[in-house]
mmCIF file of C-alpha atoms and ligand atoms in Angstrom:
data_model
loop_
_atom_site.group_PDB
_atom_site.id
_atom_site.type_symbol
_atom_site.label_atom_id
_atom_site.label_comp_id
_atom_site.label_asym_id
_atom_site.label_seq_id
_atom_site.Cartn_x
_atom_site.Cartn_y
_atom_site.Cartn_z
ATOM 1 C CA UNK A 1 10.349 -39.965 38.999
ATOM 2 C CA UNK A 2 11.771 -36.457 39.089
ATOM 3 C CA UNK A 3 12.373 -34.790 35.725
ATOM 4 C CA UNK A 4 15.835 -33.273 35.290
ATOM 5 C CA UNK A 5 15.470 -29.755 33.883
ATOM 6 C CA UNK A 6 18.379 -28.234 32.026
ATOM 7 C CA UNK A 7 18.362 -24.675 33.296
ATOM 8 C CA UNK A 8 21.851 -23.462 32.435
ATOM 9 C CA UNK A 9 20.164 -21.183 29.949
ATOM 10 C CA UNK A 10 17.063 -19.432 31.272
ATOM 11 C CA UNK A 11 15.589 -17.146 28.575
ATOM 12 C CA UNK A 12 13.204 -15.751 31.174
ATOM 13 C CA UNK A 13 16.102 -13.882 32.832
ATOM 14 C CA UNK A 14 16.004 -11.365 30.001
ATOM 15 C CA UNK A 15 12.264 -10.856 30.350
ATOM 16 C CA UNK A 16 11.993 -10.286 34.065
ATOM 17 C CA UNK A 17 11.655 -6.519 34.160
ATOM 18 C CA UNK A 18 10.602 -3.656 31.885
ATOM 19 C CA UNK A 19 14.109 -2.178 31.663
ATOM 20 C CA UNK A 20 15.514 -5.472 30.420
ATOM 21 C CA UNK A 21 12.674 -5.916 27.931
ATOM 22 C CA UNK A 22 12.998 -2.367 26.713
ATOM 23 C CA UNK A 23 16.759 -2.682 26.195
ATOM 24 C CA UNK A 24 16.269 -5.743 24.037
ATOM 25 C CA UNK A 25 13.558 -4.493 21.715
ATOM 26 C CA UNK A 26 15.095 -4.579 18.274
ATOM 27 C CA UNK A 27 11.987 -4.505 16.104
ATOM 28 C CA UNK A 28 11.197 -0.831 15.801
ATOM 29 C CA UNK A 29 7.993 0.820 14.736
ATOM 30 C CA UNK A 30 8.253 4.501 13.950
ATOM 31 C CA UNK A 31 5.949 6.956 12.246
ATOM 32 C CA UNK A 32 8.417 7.623 9.444
ATOM 33 C CA UNK A 33 8.170 3.901 8.554
ATOM 34 C CA UNK A 34 4.426 4.114 7.952
ATOM 35 C CA UNK A 35 3.090 5.249 4.562
ATOM 36 C CA UNK A 36 -0.270 7.020 4.949
ATOM 37 C CA UNK A 37 -2.970 5.969 2.442
ATOM 38 C CA UNK A 38 -5.409 8.669 1.341
ATOM 39 C CA UNK A 39 -8.574 8.427 -0.797
ATOM 40 C CA UNK A 40 -9.095 11.667 -2.716
ATOM 41 C CA UNK A 41 -12.465 12.614 -4.159
ATOM 42 C CA UNK A 42 -14.055 15.557 -5.949
ATOM 43 C CA UNK A 43 -15.513 18.565 -4.178
ATOM 44 C CA UNK A 44 -14.570 20.866 -1.353
ATOM 45 C CA UNK A 45 -14.782 20.281 2.357
ATOM 46 C CA UNK A 46 -15.839 16.690 1.683
ATOM 47 C CA UNK A 47 -15.259 13.929 4.261
ATOM 48 C CA UNK A 48 -17.180 10.785 3.358
ATOM 49 C CA UNK A 49 -16.846 7.823 5.720
ATOM 50 C CA UNK A 50 -16.131 4.445 4.108
ATOM 51 C CA UNK A 51 -18.709 1.996 5.453
ATOM 52 C CA UNK A 52 -16.518 -1.083 5.394
ATOM 53 C CA UNK A 53 -13.495 0.709 6.910
ATOM 54 C CA UNK A 54 -14.574 2.456 10.116
ATOM 55 C CA UNK A 55 -12.334 5.475 10.727
ATOM 56 C CA UNK A 56 -11.330 5.833 7.055
ATOM 57 C CA UNK A 57 -12.787 8.603 4.912
ATOM 58 C CA UNK A 58 -12.759 9.722 1.306
ATOM 59 C CA UNK A 59 -11.594 13.338 1.326
ATOM 60 C CA UNK A 60 -11.633 16.187 -1.145
ATOM 61 C CA UNK A 61 -8.238 17.691 -2.005
ATOM 62 C CA UNK A 62 -8.452 20.508 0.567
ATOM 63 C CA UNK A 63 -9.417 18.150 3.409
ATOM 64 C CA UNK A 64 -6.795 15.573 2.389
ATOM 65 C CA UNK A 65 -4.123 18.254 2.446
ATOM 66 C CA UNK A 66 -5.072 19.299 5.945
ATOM 67 C CA UNK A 67 -5.204 15.668 7.115
ATOM 68 C CA UNK A 68 -1.734 14.999 5.676
ATOM 69 C CA UNK A 69 -0.338 18.251 7.080
ATOM 70 C CA UNK A 70 -1.306 17.174 10.592
ATOM 71 C CA UNK A 71 0.277 13.754 10.142
ATOM 72 C CA UNK A 72 3.447 15.350 8.738
ATOM 73 C CA UNK A 73 3.659 17.502 11.886
ATOM 74 C CA UNK A 74 3.449 14.277 13.881
ATOM 75 C CA UNK A 75 6.398 12.718 12.066
ATOM 76 C CA UNK A 76 4.871 10.721 9.213
ATOM 77 C CA UNK A 77 7.115 10.941 6.150
ATOM 78 C CA UNK A 78 5.094 9.769 3.172
ATOM 79 C CA UNK A 79 1.638 9.217 1.744
ATOM 80 C CA UNK A 80 0.097 7.221 -1.107
ATOM 81 C CA UNK A 81 -2.852 8.681 -3.012
ATOM 82 C CA UNK A 82 -5.827 6.800 -4.485
ATOM 83 C CA UNK A 83 -8.330 8.567 -6.713
ATOM 84 C CA UNK A 84 -12.055 8.219 -6.116
ATOM 85 C CA UNK A 85 -13.657 9.093 -9.421
ATOM 86 C CA UNK A 86 -17.294 10.012 -10.025
ATOM 87 C CA UNK A 87 -19.060 7.061 -11.703
ATOM 88 C CA UNK A 88 -20.350 9.071 -14.643
ATOM 89 C CA UNK A 89 -16.798 10.081 -15.599
ATOM 90 C CA UNK A 90 -15.545 6.491 -15.854
ATOM 91 C CA UNK A 91 -15.318 4.731 -19.221
ATOM 92 C CA UNK A 92 -14.038 1.519 -20.815
ATOM 93 C CA UNK A 93 -10.461 2.750 -21.161
ATOM 94 C CA UNK A 94 -10.290 4.681 -17.899
ATOM 95 C CA UNK A 95 -9.763 8.093 -19.534
ATOM 96 C CA UNK A 96 -10.019 10.085 -16.270
ATOM 97 C CA UNK A 97 -6.729 8.429 -15.281
ATOM 98 C CA UNK A 98 -4.982 10.468 -17.975
ATOM 99 C CA UNK A 99 -6.626 13.751 -17.056
ATOM 100 C CA UNK A 100 -3.937 16.045 -15.700
ATOM 101 C CA UNK A 101 -6.565 17.785 -13.646
ATOM 102 C CA UNK A 102 -7.963 14.735 -11.851
ATOM 103 C CA UNK A 103 -8.131 14.632 -8.056
ATOM 104 C CA UNK A 104 -4.843 12.770 -7.633
ATOM 105 C CA UNK A 105 -2.871 15.254 -9.768
ATOM 106 C CA UNK A 106 -4.546 18.136 -7.951
ATOM 107 C CA UNK A 107 -3.553 16.703 -4.575
ATOM 108 C CA UNK A 108 0.078 16.357 -5.692
ATOM 109 C CA UNK A 109 0.111 19.925 -7.006
ATOM 110 C CA UNK A 110 -1.441 21.335 -3.831
ATOM 111 C CA UNK A 111 0.965 19.322 -1.687
ATOM 112 C CA UNK A 112 3.894 20.724 -3.558
ATOM 113 C CA UNK A 113 2.550 24.272 -3.452
ATOM 114 C CA UNK A 114 1.906 24.022 0.294
ATOM 115 C CA UNK A 115 5.393 22.535 0.784
ATOM 116 C CA UNK A 116 3.926 19.468 2.472
ATOM 117 C CA UNK A 117 7.043 17.787 3.907
ATOM 118 C CA UNK A 118 6.089 14.282 2.816
ATOM 119 C CA UNK A 119 7.171 11.946 0.027
ATOM 120 C CA UNK A 120 4.261 11.833 -2.440
ATOM 121 C CA UNK A 121 3.549 8.342 -3.790
ATOM 122 C CA UNK A 122 1.047 7.649 -6.552
ATOM 123 C CA UNK A 123 -0.840 4.381 -6.872
ATOM 124 C CA UNK A 124 -0.682 3.824 -10.603
ATOM 125 C CA UNK A 125 -3.608 1.743 -11.837
ATOM 126 C CA UNK A 126 -6.741 1.990 -13.933
ATOM 127 C CA UNK A 127 -9.210 0.123 -11.728
ATOM 128 C CA UNK A 128 -10.427 3.303 -10.054
ATOM 129 C CA UNK A 129 -11.008 4.915 -13.472
ATOM 130 C CA UNK A 130 -12.569 2.223 -15.691
ATOM 131 C CA UNK A 131 -16.318 1.595 -15.912
ATOM 132 C CA UNK A 132 -15.702 -2.169 -15.602
ATOM 133 C CA UNK A 133 -13.326 -1.794 -12.641
ATOM 134 C CA UNK A 134 -10.507 -3.863 -14.136
ATOM 135 C CA UNK A 135 -6.917 -2.644 -13.903
ATOM 136 C CA UNK A 136 -6.495 -1.657 -17.549
ATOM 137 C CA UNK A 137 -8.035 -1.836 -21.013
ATOM 138 C CA UNK A 138 -9.758 -5.127 -21.786
ATOM 139 C CA UNK A 139 -8.920 -7.530 -24.593
ATOM 140 C CA UNK A 140 -11.400 -7.689 -27.523
ATOM 141 C CA UNK A 141 -13.281 -10.631 -25.983
ATOM 142 C CA UNK A 142 -13.256 -8.793 -22.632
ATOM 143 C CA UNK A 143 -11.938 -11.890 -20.870
ATOM 144 C CA UNK A 144 -8.878 -10.220 -19.358
ATOM 145 C CA UNK A 145 -6.756 -7.043 -19.330
ATOM 146 C CA UNK A 146 -4.656 -6.405 -22.452
ATOM 147 C CA UNK A 147 -1.133 -6.232 -21.061
ATOM 148 C CA UNK A 148 0.855 -4.190 -23.566
ATOM 149 C CA UNK A 149 -1.861 -1.668 -24.397
ATOM 150 C CA UNK A 150 -2.370 -1.076 -20.688
ATOM 151 C CA UNK A 151 1.349 -0.523 -20.131
ATOM 152 C CA UNK A 152 1.344 2.153 -22.858
ATOM 153 C CA UNK A 153 -1.392 3.982 -20.974
ATOM 154 C CA UNK A 154 0.334 3.503 -17.632
ATOM 155 C CA UNK A 155 3.336 5.390 -18.999
ATOM 156 C CA UNK A 156 1.103 8.359 -19.825
ATOM 157 C CA UNK A 157 -0.548 8.190 -16.409
ATOM 158 C CA UNK A 158 2.864 8.049 -14.711
ATOM 159 C CA UNK A 159 4.124 11.098 -16.590
ATOM 160 C CA UNK A 160 1.029 13.073 -15.577
ATOM 161 C CA UNK A 161 1.612 12.145 -11.924
ATOM 162 C CA UNK A 162 5.298 13.029 -12.159
ATOM 163 C CA UNK A 163 4.451 16.406 -13.701
ATOM 164 C CA UNK A 164 1.955 17.078 -10.924
ATOM 165 C CA UNK A 165 4.597 16.390 -8.273
ATOM 166 C CA UNK A 166 4.685 12.682 -7.423
ATOM 167 C CA UNK A 167 8.077 11.668 -6.003
ATOM 168 C CA UNK A 168 7.417 7.955 -6.304
ATOM 169 C CA UNK A 169 5.236 6.078 -8.788
ATOM 170 C CA UNK A 170 3.789 2.785 -7.574
ATOM 171 C CA UNK A 171 2.233 0.684 -10.342
ATOM 172 C CA UNK A 172 -0.256 -1.741 -8.792
ATOM 173 C CA UNK A 173 -1.840 -3.357 -11.811
ATOM 174 C CA UNK A 174 0.417 -6.429 -12.162
ATOM 175 C CA UNK A 175 1.010 -5.965 -15.907
ATOM 176 C CA UNK A 176 4.181 -7.686 -17.125
ATOM 177 C CA UNK A 177 7.033 -5.419 -18.185
ATOM 178 C CA UNK A 178 5.564 -2.366 -16.462
ATOM 179 C CA UNK A 179 8.664 -1.331 -14.543
ATOM 180 C CA UNK A 180 11.061 -1.323 -17.502
ATOM 181 C CA UNK A 181 8.562 0.536 -19.663
ATOM 182 C CA UNK A 182 7.839 3.126 -16.981
ATOM 183 C CA UNK A 183 11.518 3.718 -16.316
ATOM 184 C CA UNK A 184 12.193 4.328 -19.992
ATOM 185 C CA UNK A 185 9.083 6.493 -20.399
ATOM 186 C CA UNK A 186 9.785 8.620 -17.344
ATOM 187 C CA UNK A 187 13.456 9.081 -18.274
ATOM 188 C CA UNK A 188 12.550 10.129 -21.768
ATOM 189 C CA UNK A 189 10.104 12.693 -20.391
ATOM 190 C CA UNK A 190 12.839 14.111 -18.149
ATOM 191 C CA UNK A 191 11.791 12.455 -14.894
ATOM 192 C CA UNK A 192 14.978 10.494 -14.110
ATOM 193 C CA UNK A 193 14.639 11.413 -10.445
ATOM 194 C CA UNK A 194 11.146 10.047 -9.972
ATOM 195 C CA UNK A 195 11.381 6.669 -8.199
ATOM 196 C CA UNK A 196 9.516 3.462 -8.907
ATOM 197 C CA UNK A 197 7.982 1.419 -6.132
ATOM 198 C CA UNK A 198 6.721 -1.755 -7.729
ATOM 199 C CA UNK A 199 3.728 -3.634 -6.364
ATOM 200 C CA UNK A 200 5.844 -6.572 -7.511
ATOM 201 C CA UNK A 201 4.224 -9.264 -5.418
ATOM 202 C CA UNK A 202 0.494 -8.762 -5.329
ATOM 203 C CA UNK A 203 -1.867 -11.620 -4.667
ATOM 204 C CA UNK A 204 -5.452 -11.966 -5.914
ATOM 205 C CA UNK A 205 -6.561 -11.581 -2.326
ATOM 206 C CA UNK A 206 -9.966 -11.510 -0.673
ATOM 207 C CA UNK A 207 -8.436 -9.127 1.863
ATOM 208 C CA UNK A 208 -8.927 -6.245 -0.629
ATOM 209 C CA UNK A 209 -12.735 -6.357 -0.243
ATOM 210 C CA UNK A 210 -13.186 -3.171 1.807
ATOM 211 C CA UNK A 211 -10.794 -1.156 -0.421
ATOM 212 C CA UNK A 212 -12.968 -1.735 -3.445
ATOM 213 C CA UNK A 213 -15.723 -0.060 -1.464
ATOM 214 C CA UNK A 214 -13.400 2.821 -0.452
ATOM 215 C CA UNK A 215 -12.086 3.431 -3.973
ATOM 216 C CA UNK A 216 -15.220 2.275 -5.793
ATOM 217 C CA UNK A 217 -13.079 -0.081 -7.850
ATOM 218 C CA UNK A 218 -14.734 -3.506 -7.641
ATOM 219 C CA UNK A 219 -14.624 -5.324 -10.999
ATOM 220 C CA UNK A 220 -18.125 -5.399 -12.534
ATOM 221 C CA UNK A 221 -17.497 -8.851 -14.001
ATOM 222 C CA UNK A 222 -15.054 -11.632 -13.228
ATOM 223 C CA UNK A 223 -12.115 -11.170 -10.875
ATOM 224 C CA UNK A 224 -8.438 -10.233 -11.032
ATOM 225 C CA UNK A 225 -6.983 -13.729 -11.072
ATOM 226 C CA UNK A 226 -5.702 -13.497 -14.630
ATOM 227 C CA UNK A 227 -3.245 -10.806 -13.561
ATOM 228 C CA UNK A 228 -2.841 -10.884 -9.762
ATOM 229 C CA UNK A 229 -1.037 -13.837 -8.184
ATOM 230 C CA UNK A 230 -2.638 -17.102 -7.103
ATOM 231 C CA UNK A 231 -2.694 -17.339 -3.309
ATOM 232 C CA UNK A 232 -1.915 -21.062 -3.499
ATOM 233 C CA UNK A 233 1.290 -20.679 -5.531
ATOM 234 C CA UNK A 234 4.756 -21.443 -4.265
ATOM 235 C CA UNK A 235 6.812 -18.554 -2.877
ATOM 236 C CA UNK A 236 9.279 -18.824 -5.778
ATOM 237 C CA UNK A 237 6.807 -16.955 -7.987
ATOM 238 C CA UNK A 238 7.084 -14.019 -5.581
ATOM 239 C CA UNK A 239 10.857 -14.081 -5.902
ATOM 240 C CA UNK A 240 10.584 -14.199 -9.693
ATOM 241 C CA UNK A 241 8.262 -11.169 -9.728
ATOM 242 C CA UNK A 242 10.445 -9.180 -7.324
ATOM 243 C CA UNK A 243 13.730 -9.943 -9.076
ATOM 244 C CA UNK A 244 12.263 -9.190 -12.515
ATOM 245 C CA UNK A 245 11.186 -5.772 -11.286
ATOM 246 C CA UNK A 246 14.530 -5.010 -9.668
ATOM 247 C CA UNK A 247 16.285 -5.955 -12.932
ATOM 248 C CA UNK A 248 13.942 -3.598 -14.803
ATOM 249 C CA UNK A 249 14.731 -0.703 -12.495
ATOM 250 C CA UNK A 250 12.419 -0.840 -9.476
ATOM 251 C CA UNK A 251 13.855 1.326 -6.691
ATOM 252 C CA UNK A 252 11.686 -0.431 -4.099
ATOM 253 C CA UNK A 253 9.412 -3.458 -4.198
ATOM 254 C CA UNK A 254 6.205 -4.275 -2.381
ATOM 255 C CA UNK A 255 4.542 -7.386 -1.021
ATOM 256 C CA UNK A 256 0.768 -7.236 -0.637
ATOM 257 C CA UNK A 257 -1.183 -8.170 1.487
ATOM 258 C CA UNK A 258 1.128 -8.260 4.490
ATOM 259 C CA UNK A 259 -0.216 -10.109 7.527
ATOM 260 C CA UNK A 260 -1.043 -13.386 5.813
ATOM 261 C CA UNK A 261 2.141 -13.216 3.699
ATOM 262 C CA UNK A 262 4.891 -12.779 6.279
ATOM 263 C CA UNK A 263 6.725 -15.774 4.800
ATOM 264 C CA UNK A 264 6.707 -14.034 1.414
ATOM 265 C CA UNK A 265 8.036 -10.796 2.922
ATOM 266 C CA UNK A 266 10.867 -12.731 4.587
ATOM 267 C CA UNK A 267 11.703 -14.650 1.402
ATOM 268 C CA UNK A 268 11.706 -11.574 -0.852
ATOM 269 C CA UNK A 269 13.804 -9.716 1.713
ATOM 270 C CA UNK A 270 16.520 -12.341 1.382
ATOM 271 C CA UNK A 271 16.557 -12.181 -2.412
ATOM 272 C CA UNK A 272 16.548 -8.480 -3.248
ATOM 273 C CA UNK A 273 18.594 -5.599 -1.920
ATOM 274 C CA UNK A 274 16.232 -2.710 -2.520
ATOM 275 C CA UNK A 275 13.984 -1.404 0.272
ATOM 276 C CA UNK A 276 10.957 -3.589 0.869
ATOM 277 C CA UNK A 277 7.474 -2.201 1.443
ATOM 278 C CA UNK A 278 4.530 -4.227 2.751
ATOM 279 C CA UNK A 279 0.894 -3.248 2.414
ATOM 280 C CA UNK A 280 -1.341 -3.961 5.388
ATOM 281 C CA UNK A 281 -4.480 -3.956 3.263
ATOM 282 C CA UNK A 282 -8.073 -2.923 3.875
ATOM 283 C CA UNK A 283 -9.291 -6.354 5.023
ATOM 284 C CA UNK A 284 -6.506 -6.597 7.588
ATOM 285 C CA UNK A 285 -7.541 -3.183 8.899
ATOM 286 C CA UNK A 286 -11.273 -3.828 8.945
ATOM 287 C CA UNK A 287 -10.995 -7.196 10.690
ATOM 288 C CA UNK A 288 -9.086 -5.618 13.554
ATOM 289 C CA UNK A 289 -11.483 -2.667 13.796
ATOM 290 C CA UNK A 290 -14.523 -4.942 13.705
ATOM 291 C CA UNK A 291 -13.222 -7.280 16.405
ATOM 292 C CA UNK A 292 -12.206 -4.298 18.541
ATOM 293 C CA UNK A 293 -15.654 -2.725 18.148
ATOM 294 C CA UNK A 294 -17.160 -5.942 19.455
ATOM 295 C CA UNK A 295 -14.867 -5.812 22.468
ATOM 296 C CA UNK A 296 -13.199 -9.067 21.433
ATOM 297 C CA UNK A 297 -9.615 -7.807 21.236
ATOM 298 C CA UNK A 298 -7.519 -5.013 22.685
ATOM 299 C CA UNK A 299 -7.454 -2.686 19.662
ATOM 300 C CA UNK A 300 -4.287 -0.752 20.450
ATOM 301 C CA UNK A 301 -2.185 -3.783 21.305
ATOM 302 C CA UNK A 302 -3.380 -5.701 18.257
ATOM 303 C CA UNK A 303 -2.604 -2.756 15.964
ATOM 304 C CA UNK A 304 0.954 -2.550 17.276
ATOM 305 C CA UNK A 305 1.453 -6.308 17.239
ATOM 306 C CA UNK A 306 0.182 -6.645 13.660
ATOM 307 C CA UNK A 307 2.636 -3.986 12.479
ATOM 308 C CA UNK A 308 5.549 -5.311 14.527
ATOM 309 C CA UNK A 309 5.081 -8.696 12.880
ATOM 310 C CA UNK A 310 5.335 -7.120 9.429
ATOM 311 C CA UNK A 311 8.474 -5.206 10.411
ATOM 312 C CA UNK A 312 9.992 -8.339 11.957
ATOM 313 C CA UNK A 313 9.346 -10.295 8.755
ATOM 314 C CA UNK A 314 11.554 -7.752 6.998
ATOM 315 C CA UNK A 315 9.509 -4.816 5.713
ATOM 316 C CA UNK A 316 11.311 -1.475 5.793
ATOM 317 C CA UNK A 317 8.111 0.483 5.263
ATOM 318 C CA UNK A 318 4.447 -0.362 5.755
ATOM 319 C CA UNK A 319 1.380 1.137 4.103
ATOM 320 C CA UNK A 320 -1.246 1.139 6.842
ATOM 321 C CA UNK A 321 -4.695 2.617 7.380
ATOM 322 C CA UNK A 322 -3.824 2.706 11.073
ATOM 323 C CA UNK A 323 -1.637 5.791 10.508
ATOM 324 C CA UNK A 324 -4.027 8.193 12.302
ATOM 325 C CA UNK A 325 -4.347 5.717 15.189
ATOM 326 C CA UNK A 326 -0.555 5.423 15.353
ATOM 327 C CA UNK A 327 -0.280 9.185 15.609
ATOM 328 C CA UNK A 328 -1.537 8.669 19.163
ATOM 329 C CA UNK A 329 0.048 5.290 19.892
ATOM 330 C CA UNK A 330 3.657 5.964 18.887
ATOM 331 C CA UNK A 331 6.033 8.511 20.385
ATOM 332 C CA UNK A 332 6.791 11.469 18.145
HETATM 333 C C1 PBG B 401 -5.329 -1.346 -7.230
HETATM 334 C C2 PBG B 401 -5.214 -1.468 -5.771
HETATM 335 C C3 PBG B 401 -5.986 -2.261 -4.936
HETATM 336 C C4 PBG B 401 -5.519 -2.051 -3.650
HETATM 337 C C5 PBG B 401 -4.501 -1.121 -3.723
HETATM 338 N N1 PBG B 401 -4.301 -0.804 -5.052
HETATM 339 C C6 PBG B 401 -7.177 -3.051 -5.202
HETATM 340 C C7 PBG B 401 -7.190 -4.296 -5.946
HETATM 341 O O1 PBG B 401 -6.207 -4.831 -6.408
HETATM 342 O O2 PBG B 401 -8.313 -4.755 -6.095
HETATM 343 C C8 PBG B 401 -6.066 -2.723 -2.425
HETATM 344 C C9 PBG B 401 -5.591 -2.171 -1.155
HETATM 345 C C10 PBG B 401 -6.361 -2.570 0.032
HETATM 346 O O3 PBG B 401 -7.137 -3.535 0.058
HETATM 347 O O4 PBG B 401 -6.193 -1.885 1.044
HETATM 348 N N2 PBG B 401 -5.318 -0.011 -7.625
#
């Protein structure tokens, strides 16, 4: 028996040659859409490779500034700074986070002084600054992070970043009510023009493993599940988090991680009308680098494909450790 094929429509017609394929590419990936993460540490002339993230380094302020300057010349438009704090400076309440002379504030000031043509974003959290590695001050029984006390301190941290020159503040600690409190605090301090990018939808993900090595921020006891989102929860929780933050004044919202949460990116995109950022996190980066190093995948194609997928799901901007690699892979 001969099968009757219905071939009135042949999608392959539009794939037959490079010109046709090129004309029809609507998912774009451009350098200005990639936010460059940078780990800033103490010292001068320091470049310290991160073991679990081949190709990523902790950098002192001077080196970070040079690194960012080169990427700005290439067309990258923004960066997000993470502080790497010397262990002996850390304490229970994360005091170095409020020090106006810490590495993050110094990077913002030097960037401004050097007229670095990039939007400066600050990751606002205490996990890099506390001795226990949790994202804020602990409750008396130390079982979780005390929400409201932590928010009070986040306001002070945000003001210090704004003073130093941050254009965008990105709270990543998942404390309830953070966005409204930060907006009020920043406005009162005269920083109406500083934007808020909320890590609104942040899962308690195992994909953050390598970052905790890079930022030296692994919790010394327990985990972050009493404040970050449960990976097995329904997507409606993500919509609740994102809409709450938009109501409280978030200028942009983030979904994190990205690759395993494309459905969440797409759902949040439909519900909110502010720009959407996705974070391709450390584990996503390291898995690709590791497989590529073993010769198991084509590194360059997988990098591009992983980022295209995140853009296609609906992210306007993507934080990605592949920024330096993309400097070579993408046209100017
Ligand atoms: C918290 C923060 C984390 C990441 C970014 N901001 C760590 C965490 O929640 O444990 C992880 C990013 C990554 O894995 O690349 N300040």
